[in-house]
Amino acid sequence: MSLDVLRDRAVEELTIEEAAEELEALAGEIAHHDGLYHGKDAPEISDGDYDALRRRNDAIEGRFPDLVRDDSPTRKVGARPASGFKTVRHSVPMLSLGNAFADEDVTDFLVRIRRFLGLGDDDAVNVVAEPKIDGLAVSIRYENGRYVRAATRGDGQTGEDITANVATMGDVPEVLDAEDVPDVIEVRGEIYLRRDDFFTLNETREAAGEPHFANPRNAAAGSLRQLDVEVTKTRPLKLFTYAWGEASSLPAQTHHGMLEAFGRWGLPVNPEIALCNGAQELLERYQAIGEMRAGLPYDIDGVVYKVDRLDWQGRLGFVSRAPRWAIAHKFPAEQAQTVLNDIRIQVGRTGSLTPVAILEPVTVGGVVVQNATLHNQEEIARKDVRIGDTVVVQRAGDVIPQVVRPILEKRPADAVAYEFPETCPVCGSHAVRELNPKTGKPDAARRCTGGLICPAQAVERLRHFVSRLAFDIEGLGDKQITFFWEQELIRNPVDIFDLEKNAGDRIAEFEGWGELSMRNLYAAIEERRTIGFDRFINALGIRHVGETTARLLARNYGAFEAFRDAMVSAEIGQGEAWETLNNIDGIGTTVAEAIVDFFNEPHNLDIVDGLAERLTIETVEQVAATSPVSGKTVVFTGSLEKMTRQESKARAESLGAKVAGTVSARTDIVVAGPGAGTKLKKAQELGVTVMTETEWLAHIGS
Ligand code: IVH
């Protein structure tokens, strides 16, 4: 049955095979749209259609919990959030602001206020100027000083309930502890990500093969609006408070007095807030904040002016959805023109070829720009930018410089359309645009197929190889890997295990090293000559194969030799070896293809075999025998928060435990999550060891 037909069927009618087929397709489709969304490429479907896909996926998973895939959108970190949040009606609407662009708009704003209030020429109008933070508006409700609810702005009247997400933020106090905290107060402000945290987040995503966020604002939104609060918890979201909604009383009579109170109560308030008098002072402040903009650790997109006296604010009131007493003075779009001298191809960690515009240096908003991203092959073709063109450059969201368009009138007569390379500029391997099997369309990114032999990818892959969930070699971190790479001592994973043989005592003489650190490193490497089969697979850095898939493969093939031989003999799309791989529950076609491709590349096989010669790769049974839960009977009850029931069970079984459904005298461990009932009671009566999920994970060393 075709998928379109399937999709019209009620979830209740699907057979288990149909459900599995549809979940596989949905995982691919949703991942594709996530990529477009985060990459800020033109999305192909509306938010509504996207949410429908997510709902369908969730409904099928709800009915067939055993079919939840490794690559399910509900399990993916950083997937686009579905609109699965409860709604909250704001008791006081969350408004937007009118905009000012020119100096006259600011003078007019003050004139309007004076006229409205009927002020004389001598009456001073104090106005607070504050940076306009480029993040997401939030309303946080405190009752009797305690945090009770948080909501997004939504349409201003109704937002989404993000109480659990905001509760994870270090910037948001659980309790406001001061004499003058009203019984009820809704504090409003902006949630944002610092620029450095945004870059780090994108690096992590890149390493995990996940799409980049386009700017800090998108990243903050994506991090906050997560149905899985655990994801939000890992993101360093920050807050500035600058307004309020419902309040049972107010601690001050001025806006700046209110912000001072917020600060006293432990709420974060932006430090660049200034009290001004008259248009001149406001414009000077606007200028000053504009000058500090590039140096601030977070993005701002203007300055907000607010009448200071709250009684005046009350009299001025609102026009449609914006207050008369406030206005946002926006910074002009930061654009400049310059010449595109060249297009160079950068090879990313996962082998993706990214075109970079090499520009005649130009200042855009106070920052010198020499490079700008051109995203991918299609983007260059769509914009028709050519080497030699004069182009408009922009700093999008104040961060990543972009080439907006060429100025056709200035195009040199001999400029020719750019031809995107079909080989990797670093290693010469073929660079291909893989066909997305779900959409039938080629991926946006062209990828180098050189794998481990491509130097650009090699360092990053080495970093992955020694990382915590792979070989976990103490004393061999990112810095040391880069160092040994530069010294030509470690060029591939095999070299790590030949390091002592090849370098001997020389390492002790390198700067920053000594006899002791060298000995420690050699000892740490020795310690890892025996490794679990699943860790070994994970370490190889095969595309789409992370920790979970590695474990699945290890469980299914049992021993390294069996796996290696099967993969070498497998041909994509046909034969027994392929069928066996592709039929593993939890491994889709894309993943299976990536694995076979990896083993079909002779360079990769050389490395794999070189490692196997030097290492003892334990079989799954051997791993189980050394595990703390081997032979133990475990029962899971209540809801699990870190993993699905299916994954927890698989993990326990891979460690040699037996997973049972009922508690008896033979049960060794009961893992009880929230909502655990009779099974937990029975365990306590029988004196069986009871653990929380976190304790369990610590127990099994996860
Ligand atoms: S005051 C009734 N102050 O800008 C006034 N808003 O364009 C409510 N924003 O929705 C807003 N920094 O998300 C205010 N210092 C600041 C702000 C700020 C950023 C955002 C806020 C608002 C949007 C309006």
XYZ file of C-alpha atoms and ligand atoms in Angstrom:
726
model
C 0.000 0.000 0.000
C 1.372 3.421 -0.844
C 2.200 5.776 1.993
C -0.251 8.422 0.872
C -3.037 5.892 1.117
C -1.763 4.703 4.484
C -1.739 8.225 5.827
C -5.469 8.585 5.232
C -6.141 5.560 7.414
C -7.043 5.894 11.064
C -4.164 4.971 13.349
C -6.408 2.363 15.000
C -6.705 0.501 11.683
C -2.992 0.145 10.966
C -1.367 -3.263 11.186
C 1.956 -3.451 12.971
C 3.815 -3.757 9.636
C 2.009 -0.749 8.217
C 2.735 1.256 11.347
C 6.438 0.409 11.187
C 6.585 1.384 7.529
C 4.862 4.666 8.141
C 7.018 5.532 11.170
C 10.122 4.990 9.094
C 8.824 7.317 6.402
C 7.713 9.916 8.951
C 11.116 9.899 10.665
C 12.762 10.676 7.338
C 10.240 13.268 6.301
C 10.234 15.101 9.621
C 14.043 15.082 9.771
C 14.057 16.593 6.285
C 11.718 19.405 7.326
C 13.646 19.942 10.567
C 16.738 20.468 8.463
C 15.050 23.067 6.309
C 13.585 24.797 9.330
C 16.764 25.039 11.364
C 18.878 25.877 8.354
C 16.411 28.696 7.686
C 16.173 27.499 4.132
C 12.799 28.019 2.524
C 10.551 25.565 4.400
C 8.601 23.335 2.035
C 5.500 22.946 4.158
C 3.444 25.143 6.452
C 3.745 24.959 10.234
C 0.276 23.415 10.283
C 1.231 20.630 7.888
C 4.433 20.019 9.817
C 2.517 19.746 13.074
C 0.134 17.298 11.394
C 3.100 15.065 10.517
C 4.328 15.235 14.095
C 0.874 14.456 15.493
C 0.527 11.478 13.166
C 3.921 10.205 14.263
C 3.041 10.651 17.935
C -0.310 8.919 17.518
C 1.237 5.877 15.842
C 3.960 5.691 18.477
C 1.313 6.002 21.164
C -0.470 2.940 19.821
C 2.691 0.960 19.024
C 5.211 1.940 21.712
C 7.449 -0.966 20.738
C 7.929 0.527 17.292
C 9.465 3.795 18.494
C 12.532 4.136 16.317
C 16.046 5.217 17.243
C 15.691 8.064 14.818
C 12.155 8.906 15.889
C 11.440 12.655 15.920
C 10.141 12.298 19.473
C 13.588 11.157 20.617
C 15.746 13.449 18.621
C 17.602 16.205 20.402
C 16.877 19.524 18.795
C 14.043 18.323 16.623
C 11.632 21.025 15.717
C 9.167 21.316 18.568
C 5.660 20.157 17.881
C 2.761 22.261 19.019
C 2.024 19.786 21.754
C 1.962 22.342 24.564
C -1.018 23.220 26.708
C -2.222 26.765 26.171
C -2.333 29.559 28.717
C -4.602 32.567 28.452
C -2.759 35.710 29.496
C -4.832 37.617 32.058
C -3.095 40.781 30.848
C -2.333 40.552 27.101
C 1.303 40.484 25.969
C 1.682 43.384 23.610
C 4.063 44.284 20.873
C 5.755 47.617 20.262
C 5.454 50.277 17.613
C 8.659 50.901 15.654
C 10.775 53.969 15.134
C 13.463 53.968 12.433
C 14.450 57.605 11.954
C 15.368 60.254 14.536
C 12.142 62.138 13.693
C 10.109 59.106 14.738
C 11.608 59.478 18.213
C 10.898 63.217 18.389
C 7.331 62.559 17.205
C 6.925 59.906 19.909
C 7.757 62.447 22.600
C 5.573 65.146 21.036
C 2.601 62.745 20.957
C 3.105 61.903 24.627
C 3.300 65.538 25.706
C 0.204 66.391 23.722
C -1.741 63.409 25.045
C -0.883 64.224 28.668
C -1.324 67.962 28.120
C 2.129 68.768 29.513
C 3.649 72.213 29.525
C 7.008 72.944 27.898
C 8.729 72.894 31.272
C 7.415 69.514 32.360
C 10.143 66.914 32.068
C 9.277 63.508 30.587
C 11.645 60.897 31.918
C 12.026 57.964 29.565
C 13.903 54.729 30.205
C 16.038 53.456 27.313
C 16.851 49.745 27.290
C 18.370 47.389 24.732
C 15.819 45.461 22.687
C 16.867 41.858 23.232
C 16.541 39.570 20.220
C 15.026 36.520 21.874
C 11.619 35.194 22.830
C 9.133 36.933 25.070
C 8.049 35.026 28.171
C 5.619 35.637 31.005
C 6.544 34.111 34.352
C 3.964 33.974 37.118
C 4.825 34.019 40.806
C 2.207 33.466 43.517
C 3.204 34.200 47.111
C 6.750 34.525 45.854
C 6.794 31.022 44.336
C 7.286 30.175 40.671
C 4.026 28.731 39.366
C 3.815 29.107 35.590
C 5.579 30.302 32.473
C 4.105 30.943 29.052
C 5.210 32.117 25.625
C 3.716 35.225 24.089
C 1.786 33.255 21.447
C -0.672 35.584 19.727
C -0.538 37.970 22.688
C -3.804 36.684 24.170
C -2.958 32.988 24.461
C 0.496 31.457 24.726
C 1.970 28.027 25.292
C 2.554 26.558 28.720
C 6.325 26.203 29.064
C 6.366 25.965 32.877
C 8.500 22.818 32.972
C 10.968 24.160 30.407
C 11.496 27.556 32.029
C 11.869 25.858 35.424
C 15.129 24.324 34.158
C 16.722 27.761 33.658
C 19.312 28.830 36.183
C 18.374 32.491 35.586
C 14.804 31.946 36.796
C 14.483 31.921 40.601
C 12.116 29.385 42.129
C 11.341 31.808 44.922
C 11.291 35.614 45.022
C 12.302 36.379 48.542
C 11.777 40.028 49.513
C 9.378 42.081 51.639
C 7.816 43.872 48.688
C 7.065 40.914 46.393
C 3.345 41.124 45.531
C 1.118 38.082 46.217
C 0.657 37.694 42.469
C 3.051 38.997 39.864
C 3.634 38.021 36.269
C 7.139 39.042 35.346
C 7.796 39.474 31.645
C 11.015 39.426 29.750
C 13.079 37.920 27.017
C 14.697 34.486 26.923
C 17.846 34.394 24.831
C 21.053 32.487 24.148
C 24.434 34.136 24.359
C 26.312 34.225 21.088
C 29.197 32.083 22.384
C 26.743 29.474 23.694
C 25.012 29.527 20.317
C 28.301 28.771 18.551
C 29.114 25.958 20.979
C 25.645 24.490 20.520
C 26.068 24.506 16.756
C 29.467 22.839 17.068
C 27.924 20.068 19.122
C 25.148 19.705 16.578
C 27.629 19.606 13.748
C 29.573 16.847 15.514
C 26.349 14.895 15.935
C 25.504 15.391 12.249
C 22.553 17.628 13.143
C 21.607 20.776 11.264
C 22.768 24.166 12.501
C 20.505 26.741 14.047
C 20.538 29.826 11.862
C 20.949 32.344 14.701
C 20.814 32.592 18.509
C 17.139 33.530 18.478
C 16.146 30.424 16.528
C 18.362 28.342 18.749
C 16.769 29.787 21.889
C 13.284 29.142 20.497
C 14.169 25.615 19.459
C 15.711 24.929 22.850
C 12.814 26.316 24.839
C 9.855 24.921 22.948
C 10.851 21.318 23.523
C 8.321 18.792 24.683
C 11.265 16.945 26.179
C 12.357 19.120 29.094
C 15.639 17.202 29.352
C 16.679 18.826 26.093
C 15.913 22.316 27.383
C 17.910 21.550 30.520
C 21.090 21.044 28.500
C 20.818 24.452 26.785
C 22.233 27.495 28.599
C 19.171 29.724 28.138
C 19.277 33.159 29.782
C 16.690 35.742 30.793
C 16.325 39.523 31.030
C 13.170 40.855 32.670
C 11.778 44.212 31.529
C 8.002 44.300 32.041
C 5.107 42.737 33.947
C 1.540 41.561 33.424
C -0.939 40.803 36.196
C 0.246 42.131 39.559
C -1.703 42.311 42.837
C 0.300 45.389 43.832
C 3.370 47.227 42.581
C 6.570 47.909 44.526
C 7.359 51.175 42.672
C 5.754 54.074 40.851
C 8.217 54.264 37.991
C 9.438 51.838 35.365
C 13.036 52.113 36.499
C 11.880 51.594 40.089
C 10.159 48.389 38.982
C 13.306 47.127 37.299
C 15.278 47.918 40.450
C 12.781 45.854 42.437
C 13.120 42.969 39.944
C 16.870 43.105 40.477
C 16.457 43.044 44.271
C 14.177 40.025 43.994
C 16.885 38.102 42.168
C 15.524 38.487 38.633
C 18.049 39.304 35.896
C 17.761 42.843 34.539
C 19.820 44.180 31.657
C 22.717 46.329 32.920
C 22.540 48.837 30.030
C 19.323 50.502 31.147
C 19.419 54.313 31.352
C 17.018 57.012 32.473
C 16.918 59.826 29.886
C 15.226 63.168 29.536
C 14.341 64.537 26.105
C 14.913 63.407 22.521
C 18.550 64.400 22.460
C 19.451 62.169 25.406
C 17.487 59.277 23.946
C 19.260 59.565 20.598
C 22.634 59.754 22.311
C 21.803 56.600 24.237
C 20.643 54.918 20.998
C 23.970 55.811 19.427
C 25.920 54.517 22.440
C 24.061 51.207 22.565
C 24.536 50.865 18.791
C 28.268 51.233 19.321
C 28.404 48.612 22.045
C 26.195 46.236 20.046
C 28.931 44.185 18.407
C 30.726 43.770 21.738
C 27.694 42.621 23.740
C 27.617 38.854 24.332
C 23.992 38.617 23.113
C 22.037 39.896 20.111
C 19.973 43.074 20.267
C 18.006 44.630 17.431
C 17.232 48.090 18.726
C 16.550 50.223 21.779
C 13.187 50.363 23.580
C 12.036 53.694 25.067
C 9.474 53.602 27.897
C 7.820 56.494 29.749
C 9.104 56.163 33.307
C 6.100 57.303 35.385
C 3.648 54.441 35.757
C 0.672 56.776 36.319
C 1.467 58.377 32.961
C 1.771 54.963 31.362
C -1.718 54.203 32.702
C -3.166 57.401 31.226
C -1.442 56.918 27.879
C -2.808 53.385 27.499
C -2.726 51.473 24.215
C -3.427 51.881 20.537
C -4.499 48.567 19.070
C -1.833 46.111 20.262
C 0.981 48.454 21.245
C 1.367 50.844 24.173
C 1.372 54.600 23.542
C 4.004 54.930 26.268
C 6.705 52.813 24.598
C 8.377 52.460 21.221
C 11.161 50.295 19.722
C 13.897 52.248 17.924
C 15.255 49.643 15.523
C 18.807 49.437 14.255
C 19.047 49.680 10.483
C 19.613 46.363 8.696
C 23.334 45.854 8.648
C 24.216 45.590 5.015
C 27.139 46.620 2.895
C 28.388 46.159 -0.667
C 31.651 44.547 -1.560
C 33.326 42.426 -4.222
C 33.194 38.642 -4.198
C 36.818 37.695 -4.857
C 36.485 33.948 -4.722
C 34.381 31.025 -3.598
C 36.179 28.465 -1.482
C 34.905 25.133 -0.338
C 35.142 24.243 3.327
C 34.893 20.601 4.299
C 32.981 20.120 7.513
C 33.305 17.432 10.089
C 30.739 15.191 8.502
C 32.238 15.737 5.066
C 29.722 18.341 3.916
C 31.122 20.813 1.395
C 30.156 24.361 2.325
C 30.855 27.170 -0.118
C 32.344 30.237 1.532
C 32.428 33.637 -0.126
C 35.850 35.272 0.049
C 35.085 38.970 0.103
C 36.979 42.176 -0.267
C 36.999 43.126 3.454
C 34.125 45.435 4.351
C 32.700 46.809 7.608
C 29.171 45.661 8.340
C 27.702 47.153 11.520
C 31.074 47.792 13.107
C 32.565 44.394 12.288
C 34.965 43.661 9.447
C 33.594 40.893 7.250
C 35.876 38.973 4.888
C 34.023 35.682 4.604
C 30.347 34.913 4.282
C 28.449 31.687 3.938
C 26.851 30.767 0.645
C 25.126 27.773 2.281
C 25.156 25.228 -0.534
C 25.201 24.566 -4.249
C 21.543 25.389 -4.825
C 21.792 28.662 -2.959
C 24.589 29.834 -5.256
C 22.599 28.857 -8.314
C 19.384 30.413 -6.999
C 21.055 33.739 -6.225
C 23.282 33.456 -9.289
C 26.298 34.911 -7.515
C 29.467 34.854 -9.589
C 33.098 35.438 -8.747
C 33.868 39.099 -9.531
C 30.335 40.247 -8.688
C 29.684 43.171 -6.390
C 27.394 41.700 -3.766
C 25.218 42.888 -0.890
C 26.463 41.402 2.380
C 24.398 41.230 5.516
C 24.954 40.122 9.074
C 21.890 38.025 9.705
C 20.676 38.076 13.286
C 23.882 39.969 13.856
C 25.948 36.808 13.616
C 26.654 34.898 10.433
C 27.505 37.119 7.490
C 25.515 36.216 4.401
C 25.619 37.139 0.747
C 22.185 38.568 -0.007
C 22.347 39.148 -3.776
C 24.595 40.266 -6.589
C 24.277 43.790 -8.018
C 23.697 42.869 -11.631
C 24.476 46.342 -12.999
C 27.990 46.011 -11.632
C 28.626 42.502 -12.988
C 31.878 42.246 -14.988
C 31.326 41.124 -18.576
C 33.449 38.023 -18.156
C 31.826 36.703 -14.967
C 30.725 33.101 -15.430
C 28.299 31.046 -13.365
C 30.015 29.152 -10.560
C 30.573 25.462 -11.069
C 30.339 23.566 -7.846
C 33.137 20.988 -7.504
C 32.218 17.324 -7.669
C 35.331 16.224 -5.820
C 36.500 17.074 -2.339
C 39.019 19.945 -2.518
C 40.924 18.502 0.427
C 41.315 14.818 -0.425
C 40.113 14.520 -4.021
C 37.465 11.898 -3.265
C 34.122 12.060 -5.003
C 31.685 14.492 -3.445
C 28.080 13.430 -3.900
C 24.635 14.714 -3.238
C 22.888 11.781 -1.709
C 19.344 11.102 -2.738
C 17.002 11.375 0.178
C 15.089 8.105 -0.161
C 12.022 9.560 1.523
C 11.584 12.566 -0.708
C 13.382 11.317 -3.796
C 15.204 14.664 -3.868
C 18.951 15.148 -3.553
C 20.267 16.462 -0.218
C 21.150 20.156 -0.161
C 24.717 19.380 0.877
C 27.310 17.684 -1.294
C 29.431 15.364 0.790
C 32.968 14.092 0.488
C 33.001 10.303 0.372
C 36.643 10.133 1.521
C 35.743 9.289 5.099
C 38.808 8.599 7.202
C 41.311 9.462 4.472
C 40.024 13.023 4.138
C 42.207 15.193 6.419
C 39.417 17.697 7.003
C 37.203 14.974 8.339
C 39.971 12.953 9.891
C 40.751 15.192 12.854
C 37.127 15.474 13.759
C 36.616 11.767 13.410
C 39.638 11.118 15.610
C 38.101 13.371 18.205
C 34.970 11.311 18.034
C 36.981 8.097 18.191
C 38.505 8.975 21.566
C 35.382 10.650 22.972
C 33.548 9.574 26.087
C 31.027 7.190 24.535
C 33.621 5.665 22.223
C 37.191 4.767 23.296
C 37.178 7.303 26.112
C 40.954 7.603 26.352
C 41.974 9.747 29.296
C 44.452 12.475 28.466
C 43.642 12.336 24.751
C 41.161 15.140 24.262
C 40.466 17.541 21.384
C 43.593 19.576 22.067
C 45.943 16.605 22.163
C 44.395 15.030 19.056
C 44.976 18.218 17.071
C 48.514 18.417 18.463
C 49.414 14.843 17.518
C 47.813 15.347 14.130
C 50.008 18.367 13.490
C 53.039 16.383 14.659
C 52.013 13.683 12.164
C 52.020 11.136 14.956
C 48.305 10.344 14.872
C 46.736 10.479 11.452
C 44.162 7.718 11.888
C 42.750 5.650 14.755
C 45.303 2.860 14.254
C 48.126 5.320 14.967
C 46.800 5.798 18.494
C 47.634 2.208 19.319
C 51.047 2.480 17.642
C 51.875 5.760 19.337
C 54.219 4.324 21.932
C 55.968 2.200 19.305
C 56.350 5.145 16.918
C 57.011 8.046 19.264
C 58.692 6.346 22.187
C 60.042 8.827 24.740
C 59.938 11.737 22.312
C 56.568 12.883 23.615
C 57.998 13.738 27.029
C 60.051 16.426 25.302
C 57.137 18.244 23.651
C 56.081 21.486 25.218
C 53.421 20.948 27.850
C 54.330 17.281 28.182
C 56.655 15.520 30.587
C 57.697 12.056 31.591
C 54.677 11.553 33.832
C 51.984 12.772 31.436
C 53.509 10.681 28.664
C 53.492 7.522 30.823
C 49.907 8.258 31.884
C 48.842 8.612 28.280
C 50.474 5.355 27.230
C 48.846 3.614 30.185
C 45.430 5.054 29.282
C 45.824 3.808 25.706
C 46.883 0.342 26.924
C 43.838 0.194 29.134
C 41.594 0.582 26.097
C 43.088 -2.216 24.050
C 40.133 -4.235 25.226
C 36.852 -2.684 24.200
C 33.164 -3.576 24.052
C 31.831 -4.371 20.595
C 29.186 -1.641 20.731
C 31.665 1.057 21.774
C 33.942 -0.055 18.984
C 31.193 0.379 16.372
C 30.222 3.755 17.801
C 33.845 4.895 17.675
C 34.088 4.257 13.924
C 31.907 7.306 13.314
C 29.837 5.728 10.566
C 27.274 8.213 9.349
C 23.885 7.848 11.070
C 25.365 5.297 13.486
C 25.453 6.636 17.024
C 25.523 4.996 20.387
C 22.065 3.416 20.169
C 22.429 2.000 16.679
C 25.883 0.697 17.581
C 24.323 -1.200 20.462
C 21.614 -2.608 18.207
C 24.221 -3.835 15.744
C 26.348 -5.348 18.485
C 23.375 -7.210 19.917
C 22.325 -8.511 16.533
C 25.728 -9.650 15.311
C 27.173 -10.686 18.671
C 30.821 -10.578 17.645
C 32.946 -8.178 15.620
C 34.197 -10.731 13.048
C 30.645 -11.790 12.177
C 29.629 -8.171 11.706
C 32.678 -7.225 9.681
C 32.346 -10.166 7.305
C 28.623 -9.590 6.814
C 29.149 -5.901 6.022
C 31.962 -6.570 3.589
C 29.862 -9.071 1.667
C 26.707 -6.919 1.761
C 25.467 -5.158 -1.332
C 22.980 -2.338 -1.033
C 19.465 -3.454 -1.830
C 20.060 -7.149 -2.400
C 21.281 -10.409 -0.977
C 21.097 -12.077 2.383
C 23.605 -9.904 4.223
C 21.712 -6.789 3.168
C 18.329 -8.250 4.093
C 19.560 -9.264 7.541
C 20.927 -5.788 8.220
C 17.977 -3.923 6.799
C 15.524 -6.105 8.720
C 16.937 -5.275 12.128
C 14.205 -3.592 14.080
C 15.334 0.004 14.544
C 17.607 0.184 11.498
C 16.125 1.930 8.493
C 17.318 1.862 4.914
C 19.292 5.097 5.152
C 21.257 3.805 8.122
C 21.803 0.378 6.530
C 23.105 2.021 3.350
C 25.509 4.208 5.301
C 26.938 1.157 7.068
C 27.436 -0.821 3.861
C 28.949 2.235 2.152
C 31.399 2.608 5.001
C 32.651 -0.961 4.754
C 32.783 -0.785 0.961
C 35.385 1.956 1.147
C 38.790 0.182 1.178
C 40.433 2.874 3.323
C 37.850 2.411 6.019
C 38.247 -1.353 5.938
C 42.020 -1.008 6.295
C 41.537 1.035 9.437
C 38.921 -1.313 10.853
C 41.147 -4.344 10.241
C 44.220 -2.520 11.553
C 42.346 -1.799 14.760
C 41.063 -5.362 15.056
C 44.642 -6.636 14.841
C 45.681 -4.441 17.748
C 42.620 -4.731 19.961
C 40.509 -7.258 21.758
C 36.954 -6.517 20.761
C 34.744 -8.209 23.289
C 31.709 -10.169 22.199
C 28.336 -9.123 23.524
C 28.417 -12.031 26.020
C 31.799 -10.919 27.331
C 30.519 -7.405 27.871
C 27.490 -8.790 29.678
C 29.644 -10.995 31.905
C 31.503 -8.012 33.317
C 28.428 -5.895 33.840
C 27.069 -5.198 37.331
C 23.600 -6.430 36.346
C 24.568 -9.577 34.492
C 22.204 -12.409 35.401
C 20.049 -10.092 37.490
C 16.288 -9.853 37.072
C 15.059 -6.298 36.648
C 11.547 -4.848 36.593
C 10.779 -1.368 35.256
C 7.705 0.358 36.637
C 6.207 3.841 36.546
C 7.164 6.269 33.828
C 10.733 6.521 32.624
C 12.001 9.960 31.727
C 15.433 9.476 30.229
C 14.738 6.617 27.847
C 11.743 4.827 26.454
C 10.674 1.590 28.073
C 11.894 -0.204 24.963
C 15.369 1.300 25.116
C 15.735 0.739 28.859
C 14.808 -2.901 28.358
C 17.245 -3.294 25.473
C 20.032 -1.637 27.445
C 19.438 -3.892 30.457
C 19.362 -6.980 28.270
C 22.533 -5.991 26.450
C 24.199 -5.918 29.857
C 23.045 -9.446 30.557
C 20.050 -8.645 32.739
C 16.691 -10.365 32.437
C 13.799 -7.945 32.223
C 10.588 -9.164 33.842
C 7.094 -7.739 33.955
C 6.118 -8.702 37.501
C 7.814 -8.386 40.866
C 8.498 -11.574 42.804
C 10.975 -12.884 45.360
C 13.299 -13.636 42.451
C 13.412 -9.988 41.354
C 16.769 -8.329 42.062
C 16.116 -4.712 41.125
C 12.996 -2.628 40.607
C 13.522 0.609 38.710
C 10.646 2.867 39.743
C 9.753 6.101 37.982
C 7.031 8.622 38.819
C 3.580 7.048 39.071
C 4.869 3.636 40.168
C 2.124 1.823 42.100
C 1.536 -1.786 43.100
C 4.834 -3.148 41.747
C 6.770 -0.658 43.828
C 4.705 -1.542 46.909
C 5.304 -5.234 46.354
C 9.051 -4.652 45.949
C 9.146 -2.755 49.227
C 7.222 -5.549 50.979
C 9.643 -8.147 49.621
C 12.697 -6.079 50.435
C 13.794 -5.943 46.772
C 16.310 -3.208 45.878
C 14.439 -0.193 44.462
C 16.198 2.423 42.347
C 15.142 5.616 40.633
C 15.886 5.804 36.919
C 18.883 8.057 37.602
C 20.262 5.634 40.184
C 19.769 2.793 37.748
C 21.662 4.588 35.008
C 24.491 5.353 37.402
C 24.488 1.701 38.507
C 24.939 0.451 34.953
C 27.503 3.145 34.256
C 25.427 5.079 31.758
S 8.643 45.890 26.332
C 4.222 46.498 26.482
N 11.256 45.775 26.414
O 10.254 43.114 21.642
C 5.664 46.402 26.163
N 10.145 44.405 24.845
O 8.649 44.174 19.459
C 6.132 45.010 26.060
N 11.631 42.960 23.543
O 7.336 41.295 22.321
C 7.471 44.848 25.533
N 13.512 43.620 24.482
O 9.582 40.246 22.960
C 10.149 45.315 25.817
N 13.565 45.766 26.665
C 12.462 45.300 26.068
C 12.507 44.315 25.048
C 11.320 43.904 24.457
C 12.963 42.812 23.586
C 10.740 42.240 22.616
C 9.532 41.622 23.268
C 8.368 42.222 22.559
C 8.956 42.695 21.276
C 8.170 43.846 20.710
